[in-house]
Short mmCIF file of C-alpha atoms in Angstrom, two decimals:
data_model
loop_
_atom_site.label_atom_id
_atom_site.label_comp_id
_atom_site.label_asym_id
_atom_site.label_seq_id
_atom_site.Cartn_x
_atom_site.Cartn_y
_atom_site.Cartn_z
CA UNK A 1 4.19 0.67 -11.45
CA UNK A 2 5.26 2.68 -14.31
CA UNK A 3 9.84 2.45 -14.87
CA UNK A 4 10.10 6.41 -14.08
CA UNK A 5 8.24 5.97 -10.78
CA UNK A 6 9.82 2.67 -10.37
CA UNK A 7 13.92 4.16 -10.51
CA UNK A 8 12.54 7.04 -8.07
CA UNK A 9 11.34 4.35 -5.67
CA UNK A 10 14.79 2.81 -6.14
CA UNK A 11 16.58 5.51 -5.28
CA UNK A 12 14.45 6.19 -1.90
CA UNK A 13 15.61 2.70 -0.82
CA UNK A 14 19.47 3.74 -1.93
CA UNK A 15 19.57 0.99 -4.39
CA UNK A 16 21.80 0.91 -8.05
CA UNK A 17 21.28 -2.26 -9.21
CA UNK A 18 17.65 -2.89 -10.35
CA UNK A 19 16.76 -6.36 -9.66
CA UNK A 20 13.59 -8.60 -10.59
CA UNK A 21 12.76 -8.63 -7.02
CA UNK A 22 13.13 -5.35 -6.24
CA UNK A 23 9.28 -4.26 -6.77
CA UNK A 24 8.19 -7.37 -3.85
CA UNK A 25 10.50 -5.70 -1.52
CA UNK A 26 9.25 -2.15 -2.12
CA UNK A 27 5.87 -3.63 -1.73
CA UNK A 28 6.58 -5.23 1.42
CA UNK A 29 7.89 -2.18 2.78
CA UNK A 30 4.75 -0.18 1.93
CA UNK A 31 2.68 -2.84 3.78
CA UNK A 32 4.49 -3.18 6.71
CA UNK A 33 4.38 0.67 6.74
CA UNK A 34 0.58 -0.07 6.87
CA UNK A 35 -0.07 -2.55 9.03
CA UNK A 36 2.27 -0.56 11.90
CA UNK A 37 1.12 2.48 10.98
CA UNK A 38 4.74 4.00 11.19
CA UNK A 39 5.70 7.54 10.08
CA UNK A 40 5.98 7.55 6.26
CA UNK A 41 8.29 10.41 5.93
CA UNK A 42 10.56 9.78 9.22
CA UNK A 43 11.06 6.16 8.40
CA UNK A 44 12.07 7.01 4.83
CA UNK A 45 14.49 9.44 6.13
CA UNK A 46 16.00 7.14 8.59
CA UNK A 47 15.93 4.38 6.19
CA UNK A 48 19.49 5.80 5.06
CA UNK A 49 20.74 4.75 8.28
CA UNK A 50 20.65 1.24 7.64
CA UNK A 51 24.14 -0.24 7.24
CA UNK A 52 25.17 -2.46 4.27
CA UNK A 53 26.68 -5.92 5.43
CA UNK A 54 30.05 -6.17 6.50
CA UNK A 55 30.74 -3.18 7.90
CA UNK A 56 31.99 -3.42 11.30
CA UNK A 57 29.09 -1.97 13.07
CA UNK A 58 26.37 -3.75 11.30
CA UNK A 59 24.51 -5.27 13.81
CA UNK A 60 24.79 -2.45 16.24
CA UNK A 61 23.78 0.12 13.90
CA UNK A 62 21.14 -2.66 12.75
CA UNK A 63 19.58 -2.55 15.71
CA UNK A 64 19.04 0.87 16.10
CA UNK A 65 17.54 1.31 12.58
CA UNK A 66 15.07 -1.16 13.87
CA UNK A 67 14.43 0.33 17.32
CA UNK A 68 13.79 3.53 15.51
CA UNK A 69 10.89 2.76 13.34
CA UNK A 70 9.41 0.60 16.34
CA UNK A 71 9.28 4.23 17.44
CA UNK A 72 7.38 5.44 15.12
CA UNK A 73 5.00 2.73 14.43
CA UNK A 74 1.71 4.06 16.19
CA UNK A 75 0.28 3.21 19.58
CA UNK A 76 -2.93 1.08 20.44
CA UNK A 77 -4.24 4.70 21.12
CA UNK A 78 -3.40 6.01 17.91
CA UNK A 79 -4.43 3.14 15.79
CA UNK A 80 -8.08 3.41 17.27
CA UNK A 81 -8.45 6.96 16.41
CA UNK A 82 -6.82 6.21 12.78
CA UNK A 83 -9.48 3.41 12.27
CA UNK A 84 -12.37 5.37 14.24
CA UNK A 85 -15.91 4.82 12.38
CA UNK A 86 -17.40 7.64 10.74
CA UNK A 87 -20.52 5.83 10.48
CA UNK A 88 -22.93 4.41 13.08
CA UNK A 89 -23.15 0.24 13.09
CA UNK A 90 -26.76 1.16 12.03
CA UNK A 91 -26.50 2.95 8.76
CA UNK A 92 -23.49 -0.07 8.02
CA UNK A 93 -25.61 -2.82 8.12
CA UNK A 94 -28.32 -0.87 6.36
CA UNK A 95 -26.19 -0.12 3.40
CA UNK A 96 -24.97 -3.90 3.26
CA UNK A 97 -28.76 -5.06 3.57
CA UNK A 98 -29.62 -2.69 0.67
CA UNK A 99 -27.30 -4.12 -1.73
CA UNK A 100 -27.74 -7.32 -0.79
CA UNK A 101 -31.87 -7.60 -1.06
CA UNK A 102 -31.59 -4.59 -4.04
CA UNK A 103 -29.07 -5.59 -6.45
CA UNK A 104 -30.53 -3.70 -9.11
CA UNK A 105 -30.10 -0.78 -6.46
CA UNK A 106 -25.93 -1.33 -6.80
CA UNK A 107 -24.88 0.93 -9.55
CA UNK A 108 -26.88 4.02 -6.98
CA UNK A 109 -24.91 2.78 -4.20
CA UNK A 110 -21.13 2.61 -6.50
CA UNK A 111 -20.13 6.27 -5.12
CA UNK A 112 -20.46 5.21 -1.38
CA UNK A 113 -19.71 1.56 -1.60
CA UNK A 114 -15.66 1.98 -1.66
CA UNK A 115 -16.05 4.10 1.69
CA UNK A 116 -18.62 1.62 3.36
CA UNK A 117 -16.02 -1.18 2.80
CA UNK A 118 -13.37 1.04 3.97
CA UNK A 119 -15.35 1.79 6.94
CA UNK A 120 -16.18 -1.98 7.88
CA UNK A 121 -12.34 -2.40 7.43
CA UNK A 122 -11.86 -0.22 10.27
CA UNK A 123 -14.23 -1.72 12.44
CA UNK A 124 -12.75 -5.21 12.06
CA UNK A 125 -9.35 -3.39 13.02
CA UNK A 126 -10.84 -1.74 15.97
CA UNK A 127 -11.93 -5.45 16.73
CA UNK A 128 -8.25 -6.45 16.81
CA UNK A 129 -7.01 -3.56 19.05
CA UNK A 130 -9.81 -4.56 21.82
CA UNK A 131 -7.78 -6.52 24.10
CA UNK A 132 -3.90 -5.03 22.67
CA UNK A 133 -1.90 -3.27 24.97
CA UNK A 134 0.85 -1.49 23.90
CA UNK A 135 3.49 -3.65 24.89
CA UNK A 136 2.26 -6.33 22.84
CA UNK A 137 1.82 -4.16 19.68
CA UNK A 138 4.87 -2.49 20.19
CA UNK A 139 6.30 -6.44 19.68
CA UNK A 140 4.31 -7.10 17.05
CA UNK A 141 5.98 -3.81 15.24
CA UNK A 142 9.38 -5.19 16.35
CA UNK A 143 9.00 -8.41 14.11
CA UNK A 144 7.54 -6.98 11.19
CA UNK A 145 10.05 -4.91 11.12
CA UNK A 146 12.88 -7.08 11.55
CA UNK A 147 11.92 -9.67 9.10
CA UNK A 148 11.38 -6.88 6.67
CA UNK A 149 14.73 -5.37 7.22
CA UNK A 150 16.08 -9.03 7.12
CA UNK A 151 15.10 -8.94 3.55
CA UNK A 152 16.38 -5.59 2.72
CA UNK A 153 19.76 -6.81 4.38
CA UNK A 154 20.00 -9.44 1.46
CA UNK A 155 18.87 -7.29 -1.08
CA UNK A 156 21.90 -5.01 0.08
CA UNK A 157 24.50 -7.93 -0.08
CA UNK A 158 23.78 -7.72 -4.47
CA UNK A 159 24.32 -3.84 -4.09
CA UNK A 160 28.05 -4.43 -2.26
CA UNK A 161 29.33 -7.26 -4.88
CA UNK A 162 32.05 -6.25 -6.32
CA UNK A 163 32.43 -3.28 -3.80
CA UNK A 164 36.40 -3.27 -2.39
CA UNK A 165 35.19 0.07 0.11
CA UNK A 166 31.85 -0.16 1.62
CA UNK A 167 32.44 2.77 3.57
CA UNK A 168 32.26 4.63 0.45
CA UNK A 169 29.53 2.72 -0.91
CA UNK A 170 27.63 3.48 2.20
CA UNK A 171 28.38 7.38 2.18
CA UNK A 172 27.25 7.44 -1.49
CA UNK A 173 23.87 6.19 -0.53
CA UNK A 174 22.96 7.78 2.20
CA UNK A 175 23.84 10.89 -0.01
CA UNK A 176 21.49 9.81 -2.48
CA UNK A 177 18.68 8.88 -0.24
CA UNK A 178 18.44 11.75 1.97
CA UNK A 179 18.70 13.68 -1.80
CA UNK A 180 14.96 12.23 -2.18
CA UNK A 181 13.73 11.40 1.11
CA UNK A 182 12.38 14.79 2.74
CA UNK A 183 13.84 15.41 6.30
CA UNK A 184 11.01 18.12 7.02
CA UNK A 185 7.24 18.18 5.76
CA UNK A 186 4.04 20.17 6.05
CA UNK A 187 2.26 18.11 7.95
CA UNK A 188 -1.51 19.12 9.49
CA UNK A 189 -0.74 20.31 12.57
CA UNK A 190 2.62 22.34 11.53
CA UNK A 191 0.60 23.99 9.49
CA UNK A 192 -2.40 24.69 11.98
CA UNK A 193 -0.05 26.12 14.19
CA UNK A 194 0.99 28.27 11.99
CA UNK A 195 -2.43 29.70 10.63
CA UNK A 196 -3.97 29.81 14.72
CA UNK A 197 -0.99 32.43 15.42
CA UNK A 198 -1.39 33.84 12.16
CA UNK A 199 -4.73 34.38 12.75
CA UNK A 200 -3.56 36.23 16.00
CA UNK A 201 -1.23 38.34 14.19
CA UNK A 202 1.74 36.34 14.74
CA UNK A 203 3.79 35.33 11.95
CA UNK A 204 6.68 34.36 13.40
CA UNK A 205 5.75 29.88 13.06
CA UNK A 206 4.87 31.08 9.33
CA UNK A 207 8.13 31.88 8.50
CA UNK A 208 9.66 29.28 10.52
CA UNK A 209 7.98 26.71 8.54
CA UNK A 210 8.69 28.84 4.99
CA UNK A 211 12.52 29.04 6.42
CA UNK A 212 12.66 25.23 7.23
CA UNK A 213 10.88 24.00 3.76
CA UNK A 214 13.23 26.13 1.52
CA UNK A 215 15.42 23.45 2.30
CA UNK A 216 13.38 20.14 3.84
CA UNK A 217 16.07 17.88 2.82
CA UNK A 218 19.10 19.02 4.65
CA UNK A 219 20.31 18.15 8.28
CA UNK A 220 22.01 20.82 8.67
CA UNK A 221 19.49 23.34 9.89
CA UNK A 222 21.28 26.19 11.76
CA UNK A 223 19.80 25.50 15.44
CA UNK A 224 16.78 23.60 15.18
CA UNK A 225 15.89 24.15 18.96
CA UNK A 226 15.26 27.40 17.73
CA UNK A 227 12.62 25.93 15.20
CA UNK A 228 10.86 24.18 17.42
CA UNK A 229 7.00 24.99 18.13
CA UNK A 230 5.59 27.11 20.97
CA UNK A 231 4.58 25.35 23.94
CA UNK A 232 1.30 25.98 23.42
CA UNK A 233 -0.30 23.89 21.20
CA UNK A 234 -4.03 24.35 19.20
CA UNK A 235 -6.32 21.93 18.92
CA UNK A 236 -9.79 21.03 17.92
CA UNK A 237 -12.16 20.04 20.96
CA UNK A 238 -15.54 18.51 20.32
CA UNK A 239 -16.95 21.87 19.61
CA UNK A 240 -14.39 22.46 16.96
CA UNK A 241 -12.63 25.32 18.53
CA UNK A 242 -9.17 25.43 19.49
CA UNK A 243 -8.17 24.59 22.68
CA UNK A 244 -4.24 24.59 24.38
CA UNK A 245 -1.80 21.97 24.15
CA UNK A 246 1.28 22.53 26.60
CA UNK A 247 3.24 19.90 25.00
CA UNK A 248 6.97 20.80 23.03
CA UNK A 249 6.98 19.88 19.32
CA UNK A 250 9.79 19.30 17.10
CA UNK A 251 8.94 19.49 13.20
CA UNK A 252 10.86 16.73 12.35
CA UNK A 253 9.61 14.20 15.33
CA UNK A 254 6.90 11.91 15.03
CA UNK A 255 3.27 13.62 15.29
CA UNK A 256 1.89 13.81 18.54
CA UNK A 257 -1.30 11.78 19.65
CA UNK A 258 -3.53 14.82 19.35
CA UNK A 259 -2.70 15.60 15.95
CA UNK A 260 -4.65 12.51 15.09
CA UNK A 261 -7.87 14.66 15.90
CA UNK A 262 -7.22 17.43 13.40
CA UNK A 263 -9.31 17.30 10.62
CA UNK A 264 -8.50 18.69 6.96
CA UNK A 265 -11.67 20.92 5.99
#
C-alpha cells in the first residue's frame, strides 16, 4: 500500500493521527466488507456516523451504525447469485485433472487458472449457504460487524486524546469523510435505467443521474423523492431482454436483489 493511497484511506475512515496499526484495521474492514458482502459505497458513507467515545450518545448512536451495515450486508439470496458458477462441475474437474496429470501443460492453462480457482471458490461458498437462512446470516453479519467496530472504537479513543470538545472533533470528521466518501454512484442498474428509457426517447433518468453526480457527495439534494426511479424497473430475463420491475428505487439505497442479474457487456 503505497503512503499517498495510504493518507486517502485514512481520511475515508476520518482518522488524523496515522498509527502503526492503522493499515490491520483498514484491512479488517475490507474483509469483513467481503465476507458480508455489504454495500461498499453506503457503508463508507455511513461510516461517518460512527460516534467517537465519550460522547453522550455513544452507545445509542453505536448501535445504529451497526444495525445499518447489518442492512446492507447481502442476503442468503444474494450471496448465491454473487457466488453463482459460470462453469459446469464438469469442465472444473477437467481443468484440475489437466494440470494435475499435464504439468508441462500449466504455463497453457496460466490465463484461465486464476478464474478456475476463483470459480471453485464460489462453489465452496455456495456449499456454506446450503443450509443458511437468513436469520442466521443476518447474525453472523451482526458479529463481524461489531467486533470490527469494537476495534475501530479503540482506534478512535488515540484520535480524541488530548481533545477538550469532541463535539467538534466529531463535526470535523464527519466533514472530512463525507468530503471523500461518495453519497451517490453510477451503479449498473442506475445506469440501465437510464439507457432502456433513453433508448425509448426518454431522457428525463439521464439527466437525473447527470444532475445527482455533479454533486455525489452532498446530502443536501433539493428533494430527492423527486430523484427517485420510475416504478417500472428493466431487467434482463433469461432471454436477455428487458422485462418490468414494479419495485420503487432510491439511488442512494442499497441495490435491489434483481440488480444482481444485470450483466456488464
Amino acid at each position: 500500500m503505497c503512503h499517498d493511497y495510504f493518507i486517502g484511506i485514512t481520511f475515508q475512515f476520518g482518522l488524523k493521527k496515522e498509527q502503526t496499526q492503522d493499515r490491520e484495521l483498514f484491512n479488517s474492514f475490507f474483509e469483513t466488507l467481503e465476507r458480508t458482502a455489504a454495500d461498499f459505497t453506503n457503508c463508507f458513507r455511513y461510516l461517518s456516523n460512527f460516534p467517537l467515545p465519550g460522547l453522550s450518545d455513544y452507545e445509542e448512536k453505536k448501535a445504529d451504525v451497526i444495525k445499518y451495515f447489518v442492512s446492507q450486508s447481502s442476503t442468503v439470496a444474494e450471496l448465491k447469485k454473487v457466488n453463482r458458477v459460470r462453469y459446469e462441475n464438469s469442465q472444473l474437474m477437467l481443468y484440475l485433472m489437466l494440470a494435475e496429470s499435464r504439468p508441462e501443460m500449466i504455463p497453457n492453462l496460466r490465463k484461465v487458472m486464476p478464474e478456475i480457482v476463483h470459480e471453485l471458490n464460489k462453489m465452496e461458498r455456495l456449499k456454506e449457504l446450503k443450509d443458511l437462512t437468513d436469520e442466521s446470516l443476518s447474525q453472523k453479519s451482526f458479529e463481524r460487524w461489531s467486533a470490527w467496530f469494537e476495534k475501530f472504537a479503540l482506534r478512535l479513543q488515540l484520535e480524541k486524546a488530548d481533545v477538550s470538545d469532541l463535539n467538534s472533533l466529531s463535526e470535523e470528521r464527519k466533514k472530512i469523510m463525507n468530503s471523500v466518501n461518495p453519497k451517490f454512484v453510477l451503479r449498473n442498474y442506475i445506469a440501465q435505467n437510464a439507457i432502456a428509457a433513453a433508448e425509448k426517447g426518454d431522457y428525463s433518468e439521464v439527466r437525473k443521474v447527470l444532475k445527482l453526480l455533479e454533486t455525489p457527495y452532498d446530502d443536501d439534494v433539493p428533494d430527492l423523492n423527486a430523484l427517485e426511479l420510475n416504478g417500472l424497473m428493466e431487467n434482463e430475463s433469461h432471454t436477455g431482454q428487458a422485462g418490468c420491475h414494479a419495485q420503487r428505487i432510491i439511488y442512494d439505497e442499497k441495490p435491489p436483489e434483481w440488480a444482481f442479474d444485470l450483466r456488464v457487456t
